[in-house]
Structures are given as C-alpha cells and as structure tokens.
Coordinates of C-alpha atoms in Angstrom, one line a residue:
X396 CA 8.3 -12.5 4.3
X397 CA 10.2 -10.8 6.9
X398 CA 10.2 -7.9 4.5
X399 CA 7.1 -7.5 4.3
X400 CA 6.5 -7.6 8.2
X401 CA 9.0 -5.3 8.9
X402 CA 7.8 -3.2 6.2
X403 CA 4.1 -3.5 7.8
X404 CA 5.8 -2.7 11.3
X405 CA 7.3 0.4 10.3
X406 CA 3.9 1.7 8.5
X407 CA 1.9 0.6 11.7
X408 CA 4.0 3.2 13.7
X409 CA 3.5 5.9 11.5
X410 CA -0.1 5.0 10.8
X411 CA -1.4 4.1 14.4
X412 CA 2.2 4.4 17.1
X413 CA 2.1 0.8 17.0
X414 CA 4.7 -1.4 19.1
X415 CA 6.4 -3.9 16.7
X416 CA 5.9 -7.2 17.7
X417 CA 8.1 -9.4 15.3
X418 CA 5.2 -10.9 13.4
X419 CA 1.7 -9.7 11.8
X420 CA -0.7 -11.8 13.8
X421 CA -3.5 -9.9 15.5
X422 CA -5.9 -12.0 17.8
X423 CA -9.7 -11.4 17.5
X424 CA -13.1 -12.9 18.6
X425 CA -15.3 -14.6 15.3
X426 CA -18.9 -14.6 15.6
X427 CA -18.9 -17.4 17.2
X428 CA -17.3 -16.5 19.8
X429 CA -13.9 -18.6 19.3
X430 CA -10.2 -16.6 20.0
X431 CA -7.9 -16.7 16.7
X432 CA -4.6 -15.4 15.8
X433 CA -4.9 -14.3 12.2
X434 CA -1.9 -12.6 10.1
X435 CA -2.8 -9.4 8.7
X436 CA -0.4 -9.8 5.4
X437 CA -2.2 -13.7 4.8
X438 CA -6.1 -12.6 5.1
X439 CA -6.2 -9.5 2.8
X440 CA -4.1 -11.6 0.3
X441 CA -6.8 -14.5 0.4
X442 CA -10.0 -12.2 0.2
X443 CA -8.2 -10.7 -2.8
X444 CA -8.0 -13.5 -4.5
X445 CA -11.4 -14.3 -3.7
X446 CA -12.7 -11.5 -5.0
X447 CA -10.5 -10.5 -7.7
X448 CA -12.6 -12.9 -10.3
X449 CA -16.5 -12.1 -9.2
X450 CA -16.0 -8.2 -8.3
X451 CA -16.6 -7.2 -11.8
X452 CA -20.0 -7.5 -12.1
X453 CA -21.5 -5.2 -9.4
X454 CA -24.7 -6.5 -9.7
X455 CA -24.3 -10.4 -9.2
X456 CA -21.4 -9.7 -6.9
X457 CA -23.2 -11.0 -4.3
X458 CA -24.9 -13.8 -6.0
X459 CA -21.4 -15.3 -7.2
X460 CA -20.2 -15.2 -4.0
X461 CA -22.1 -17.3 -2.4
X462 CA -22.4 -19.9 -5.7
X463 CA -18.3 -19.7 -5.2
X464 CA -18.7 -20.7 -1.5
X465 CA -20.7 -23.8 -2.7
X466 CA -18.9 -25.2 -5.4
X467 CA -15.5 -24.4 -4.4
X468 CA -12.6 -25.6 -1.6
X469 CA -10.3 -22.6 -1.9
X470 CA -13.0 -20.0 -1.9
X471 CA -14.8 -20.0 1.6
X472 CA -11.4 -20.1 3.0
X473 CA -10.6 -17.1 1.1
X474 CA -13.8 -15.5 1.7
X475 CA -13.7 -16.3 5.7
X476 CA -10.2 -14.4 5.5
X477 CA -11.9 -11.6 4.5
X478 CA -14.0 -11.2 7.8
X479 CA -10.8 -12.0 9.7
X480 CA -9.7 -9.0 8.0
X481 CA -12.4 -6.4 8.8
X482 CA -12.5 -7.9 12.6
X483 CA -9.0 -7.8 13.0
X484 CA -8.6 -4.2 11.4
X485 CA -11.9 -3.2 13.9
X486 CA -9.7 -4.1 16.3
X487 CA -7.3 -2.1 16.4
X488 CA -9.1 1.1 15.4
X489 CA -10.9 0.7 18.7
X490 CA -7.6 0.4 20.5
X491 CA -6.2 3.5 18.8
X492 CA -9.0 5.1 19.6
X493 CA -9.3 4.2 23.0
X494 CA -5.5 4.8 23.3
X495 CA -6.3 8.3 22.0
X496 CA -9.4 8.8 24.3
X497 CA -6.7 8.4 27.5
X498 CA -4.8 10.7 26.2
X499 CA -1.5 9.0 25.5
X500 CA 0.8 11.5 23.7
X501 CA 1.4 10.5 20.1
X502 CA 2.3 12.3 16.7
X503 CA 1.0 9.9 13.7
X504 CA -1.3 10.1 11.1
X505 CA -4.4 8.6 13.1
X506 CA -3.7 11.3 16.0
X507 CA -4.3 13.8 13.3
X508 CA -7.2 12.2 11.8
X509 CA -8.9 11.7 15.1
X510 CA -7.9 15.5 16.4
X511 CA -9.2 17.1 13.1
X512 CA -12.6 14.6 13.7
X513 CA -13.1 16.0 17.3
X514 CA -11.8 19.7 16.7
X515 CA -8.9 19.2 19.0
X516 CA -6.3 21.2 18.7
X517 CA -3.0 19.6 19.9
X518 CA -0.2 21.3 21.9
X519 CA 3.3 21.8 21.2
X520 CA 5.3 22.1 23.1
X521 CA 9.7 22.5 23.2
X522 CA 9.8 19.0 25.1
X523 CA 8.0 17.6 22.4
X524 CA 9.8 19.1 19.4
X525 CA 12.9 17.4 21.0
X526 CA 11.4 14.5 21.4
X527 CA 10.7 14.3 17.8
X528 CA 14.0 14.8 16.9
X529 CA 15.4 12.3 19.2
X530 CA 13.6 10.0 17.4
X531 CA 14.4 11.1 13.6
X532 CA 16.8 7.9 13.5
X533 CA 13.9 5.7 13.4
X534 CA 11.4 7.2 11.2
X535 CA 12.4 10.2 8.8
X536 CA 10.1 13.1 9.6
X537 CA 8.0 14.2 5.8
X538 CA 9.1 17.5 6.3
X539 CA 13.1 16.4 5.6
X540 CA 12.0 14.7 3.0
X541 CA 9.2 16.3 0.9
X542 CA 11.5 18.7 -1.2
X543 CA 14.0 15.4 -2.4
X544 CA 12.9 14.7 -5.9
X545 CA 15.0 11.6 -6.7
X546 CA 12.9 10.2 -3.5
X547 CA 9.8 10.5 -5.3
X548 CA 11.3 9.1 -8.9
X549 CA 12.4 5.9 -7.3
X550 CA 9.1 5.5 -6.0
X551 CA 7.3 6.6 -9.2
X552 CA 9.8 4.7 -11.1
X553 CA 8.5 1.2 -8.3
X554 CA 4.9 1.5 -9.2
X555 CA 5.2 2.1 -12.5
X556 CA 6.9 -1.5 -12.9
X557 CA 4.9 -3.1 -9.8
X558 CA 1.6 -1.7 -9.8
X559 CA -0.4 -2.2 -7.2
X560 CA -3.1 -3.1 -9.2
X561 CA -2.0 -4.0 -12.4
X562 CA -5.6 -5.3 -13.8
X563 CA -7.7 -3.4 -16.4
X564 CA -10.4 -1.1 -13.9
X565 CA -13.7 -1.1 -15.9
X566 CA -15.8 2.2 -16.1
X567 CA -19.1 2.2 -18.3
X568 CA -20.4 4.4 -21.0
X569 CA -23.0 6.7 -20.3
X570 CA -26.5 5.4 -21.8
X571 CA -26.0 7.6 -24.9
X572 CA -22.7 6.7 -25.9
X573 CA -19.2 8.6 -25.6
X574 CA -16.6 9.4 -27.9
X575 CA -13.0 8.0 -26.8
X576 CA -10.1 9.6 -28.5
X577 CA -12.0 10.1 -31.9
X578 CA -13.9 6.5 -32.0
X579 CA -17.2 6.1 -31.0
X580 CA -18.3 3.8 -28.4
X581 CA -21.8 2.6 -27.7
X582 CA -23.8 3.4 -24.3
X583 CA -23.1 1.1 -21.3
X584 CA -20.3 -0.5 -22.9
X585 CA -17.3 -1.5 -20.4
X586 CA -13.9 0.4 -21.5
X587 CA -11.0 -0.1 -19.5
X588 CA -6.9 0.7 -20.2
X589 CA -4.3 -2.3 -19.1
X590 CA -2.3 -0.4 -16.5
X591 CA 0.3 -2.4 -16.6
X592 CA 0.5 -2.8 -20.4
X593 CA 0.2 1.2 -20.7
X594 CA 3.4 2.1 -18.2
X595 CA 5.3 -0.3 -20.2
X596 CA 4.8 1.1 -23.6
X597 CA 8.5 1.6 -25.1
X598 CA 7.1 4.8 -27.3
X599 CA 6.3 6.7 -23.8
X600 CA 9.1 5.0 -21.4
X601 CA 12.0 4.2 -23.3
X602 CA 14.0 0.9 -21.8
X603 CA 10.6 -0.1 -20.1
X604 CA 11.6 -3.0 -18.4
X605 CA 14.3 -1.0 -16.9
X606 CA 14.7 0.7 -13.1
X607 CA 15.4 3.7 -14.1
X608 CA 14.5 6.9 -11.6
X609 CA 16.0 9.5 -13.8
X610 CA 13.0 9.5 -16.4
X611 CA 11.1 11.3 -14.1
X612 CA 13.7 14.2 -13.4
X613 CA 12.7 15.8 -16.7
X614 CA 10.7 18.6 -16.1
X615 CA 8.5 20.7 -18.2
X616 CA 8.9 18.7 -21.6
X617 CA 6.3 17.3 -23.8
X618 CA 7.7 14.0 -23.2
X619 CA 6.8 14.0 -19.1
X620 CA 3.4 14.9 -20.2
X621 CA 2.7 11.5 -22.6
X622 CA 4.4 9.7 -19.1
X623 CA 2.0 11.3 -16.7
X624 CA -0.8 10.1 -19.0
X625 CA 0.0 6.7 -19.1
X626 CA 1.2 6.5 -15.4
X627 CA -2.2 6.1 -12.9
X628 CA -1.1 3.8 -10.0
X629 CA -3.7 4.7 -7.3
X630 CA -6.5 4.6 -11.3
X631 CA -8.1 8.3 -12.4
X632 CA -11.1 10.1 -12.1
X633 CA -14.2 9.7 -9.7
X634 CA -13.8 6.0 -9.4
X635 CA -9.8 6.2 -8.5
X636 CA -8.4 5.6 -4.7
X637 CA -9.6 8.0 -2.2
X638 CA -6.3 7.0 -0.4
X639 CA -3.8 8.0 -3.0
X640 CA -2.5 10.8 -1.1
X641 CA -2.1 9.0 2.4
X642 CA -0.4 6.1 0.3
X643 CA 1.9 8.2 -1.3
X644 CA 3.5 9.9 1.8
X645 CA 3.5 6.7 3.7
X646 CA 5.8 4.8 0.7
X647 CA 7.7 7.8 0.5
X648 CA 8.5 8.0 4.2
X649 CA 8.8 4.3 4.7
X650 CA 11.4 4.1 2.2
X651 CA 13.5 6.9 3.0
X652 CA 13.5 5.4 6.8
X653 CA 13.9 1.8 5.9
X654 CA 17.1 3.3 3.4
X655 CA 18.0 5.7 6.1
X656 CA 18.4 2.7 8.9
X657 CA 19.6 -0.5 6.9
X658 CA 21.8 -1.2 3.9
X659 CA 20.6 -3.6 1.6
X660 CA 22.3 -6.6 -0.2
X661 CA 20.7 -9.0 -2.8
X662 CA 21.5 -12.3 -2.3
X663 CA 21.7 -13.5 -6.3
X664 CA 22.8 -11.0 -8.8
X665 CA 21.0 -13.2 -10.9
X666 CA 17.7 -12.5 -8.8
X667 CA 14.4 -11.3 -10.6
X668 CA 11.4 -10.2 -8.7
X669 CA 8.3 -13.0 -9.3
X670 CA 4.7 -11.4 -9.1
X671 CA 1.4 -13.2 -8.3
X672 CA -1.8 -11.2 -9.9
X673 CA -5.2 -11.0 -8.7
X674 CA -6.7 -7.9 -8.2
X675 CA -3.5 -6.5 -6.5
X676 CA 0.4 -7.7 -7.9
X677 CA 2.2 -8.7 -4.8
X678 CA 5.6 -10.4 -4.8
X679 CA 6.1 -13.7 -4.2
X680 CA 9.9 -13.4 -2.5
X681 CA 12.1 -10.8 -2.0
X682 CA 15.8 -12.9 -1.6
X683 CA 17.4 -9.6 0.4
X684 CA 19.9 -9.6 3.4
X685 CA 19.0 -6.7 5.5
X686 CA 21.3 -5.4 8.4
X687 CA 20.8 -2.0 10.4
X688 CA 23.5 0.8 10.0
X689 CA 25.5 1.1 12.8
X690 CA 24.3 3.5 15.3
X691 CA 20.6 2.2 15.0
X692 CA 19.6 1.8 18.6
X693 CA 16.2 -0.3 20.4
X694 CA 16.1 -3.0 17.3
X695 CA 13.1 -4.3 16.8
X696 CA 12.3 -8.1 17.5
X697 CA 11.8 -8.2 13.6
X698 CA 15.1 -6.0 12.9
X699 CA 16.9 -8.7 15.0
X700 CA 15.8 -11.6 13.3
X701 CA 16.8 -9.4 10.1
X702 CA 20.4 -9.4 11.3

C-alpha cells in the first residue's frame, strides 16, 4: 500500500503541485454536514466495485442501483464511497484553483490546463528555467524523456499484462446490422473483445505471460501491426478514454522519476503479482523494498517510511 501512496504522491505533484503528506486521506464536508477523512485509493476502489456489475445496462443503471442499496450490505457502503470520491476530488480542484487564482507560481499539468482555459499566457523567465532544473532530481522533466523508446516498451509491455481495465467494453450494432470481420451480426446486438484475453494471444505476442519490453522495439514489420491491433489499454474508437493521452505521459514520467530516484528489490524471488477484477484490475500487494538513491534530498514523509 505504501506503493501505491507514494506512487499517488508523485502524480499529485505533477498533476496539481501537491505537498506529499505520507498518506492519501483528504478531509471533506458530506451533505450532512459531518467532517470525514476519506482515502482517496479506498473510495474509487469501492465505487468500482459497485458499479462494475450494474453499469452495463445504461438504461436500468439507475434502477439497479438503488434495488442494490436495498438488498445488499456491501453495496451502499460502496456506493457512499463514491460520493466521498467526487466531494473529495471537488475539493481539491477548488483549492488548485484557488491556489492558481493567487497566483502562486507553479509548472504542472493543471497550471496549463487552467492558463489555456483563461487565455493566459505564462512568463518565463531564466530564474525559472533554473529552478526547473534544480528540481530535475525529483521529477524527470517529459522533455528528457519523450525520445527514450525502451521507456515506453516497459510501459506498453505493463499494460498489456495489467490492463487497467481488463473487462470486455460492450458497443452495440447499429439497428441495421454490421458486418464484423466477414460474419454478419444482427442490429443492436452487444459485441465486445476480452482485452485481456486478446493481449495474451501467443499467435500475436509470443511468450505472452512474459515481461518482455523488447517486443515492442520492432519497428515497421507486419508483425508490430497484428500487436497494435490487439493492444487497446485506454479501449478504441468514439467510446475509448478521453484521458489516454494525459495518462500516458503521467505513467511514463512517473516511472522514469520513481526509477530515476529509488532502486528497487523484491522481497521473494518467488513473488507473483495477485490482481482483484471489477471493472478496473488493481493489485492486491506489491511485496517491494524501496530505498532512495543516494543524493536524493527533502524525502518525503512517505519516502521515509519507505526506507
């Protein structure tokens, strides 16, 4: 779990310049009016597995919602999570915001985001260029590491065996009926592909169950083409993640700054990663030592706990 939080600290500060504070716990205000501490990791984990198994039907989603609220233990819990979720994420949007809005000097993605919302232009200036290399110990700047292609494979190479969603993603047939790859399927008929079935199909990624970057290295070959095909981690088309190109730099950044700061030890060679499925695959333990490399300055209270 500390993994996790440290992994969620380091994407807070390029996401939103937020402090690390050793835990994921945000405090908010229900409706009620009652203070709470909720963990951030915790409540998007239970709404998922609320609504992992009634999100299918679009229609009676909200009618199965509330028959699951009444005939079940687990799911109001799971359900209330969810609202702890939005309030705490509305949370700390306003803060940004309002951290933005007195000008404080910052340089992540929200800055931008905000800036390109309100027209701003920001200024640059040589005191702030050094700054940013002062800091390229703690987070690795995209620009040092955009052009590094085994980067990019290891983290192809991650979600094509963890998915983040690893559950078939239904689309429907147009009324009149459509035509998939030479066999015709009736109108409003719900097709899907198993994602995580398809990456793992031994005739398009030899070795499948293996960690193995390289495959991706091959350029310009028939071969690459079938993989591309059958590898859609963020889904395809209209209905696929409007956040697939945020995600991607984030993972990419945060792992070349978590590899570029620590070293890494497992603590069983025997050690295989367990997964728990809903809608998203998360693991269930990651049995790791992590210490900083020496010369990593201002640890954070999570990095010392780490140690």
């Amino acid at each position: 779990m500390w993994q996790a939080k440290l992994c969620r600290e380091r994407i807070q500060e390029l996401q939103k310049s937020e402090a690390a504070t050793g835990d994921d716990l945000i405090k908010i205000e229900d409706e009620a009016g009652t203070k709470l501490k909720v963990s951030g990791i915790q409540s998007i984990h239970a709404v998922s597995r609320a609504a992992a198994s009634t999100i299918w039907d679009a229609k009676l989603f909200g009618h199965l919602a509330s028959l699951t609220k009444r005939f079940s233990k687990e799911y109001p819990k799971n359900w209330a999570a969810g609202d702890h979720w939005h309030a705490s994420m509305t949370k700390v949007v306003k803060e940004r915001i309002e951290r933005h809005d007195n000008r404080e000097p910052f340089n992540d993605l929200f800055e931008g985001m905000v800036a390109e919302r309100k027209a701003e232009v920001p200024e640059v200036s040589l005191k702030d260029q050094i700054a940013e290399v002062e800091q390229m110990n703690r987070v690795v700047p995209w620009h040092s590491i955009k052009v590094l292609p085994y980067l990019r494979a290891c983290v192809d190479e991650a979600l094509r065996l963890a998915p983040p969603v690893a559950t078939d993603l239904m689309r429907v047939t147009p009324p009149e009926g459509h035509t998939v790859d030479g066999t015709r399927v009736p109108g409003n008929t719900n097709v899907s592909i198993s994602v995580y079935s398809a990456r793992r199909d031994p005739s398009v990624f030899p070795n499948p169950e293996t960690f193995l970057p390289e495959r991706w290295l091959v350029k310009g070959t028939d071969h690459m083409k079938d993989m591309l095909a059958a590898y859609i981690p963020f889904s395809a088309g209209s209905g696929g993640c409007i956040g697939r190109n945020v995600s991607s730099l984030l993972m990419l950044v945060s792992v070349a700054t978590l590899v570029h700061n620590y070293d890494y030890t497992l603590l069983s060679p025997e050690w295989a990663i367990q997964l728990e499925e809903w809608f998203n695959l998360w693991p269930l333990e990651l049995l790791l030592m992590i210490s900083p490399k020496r010369g990593l300055a201002n640890k954070t209270s999570t990095e010392a706990l780490l140690v």
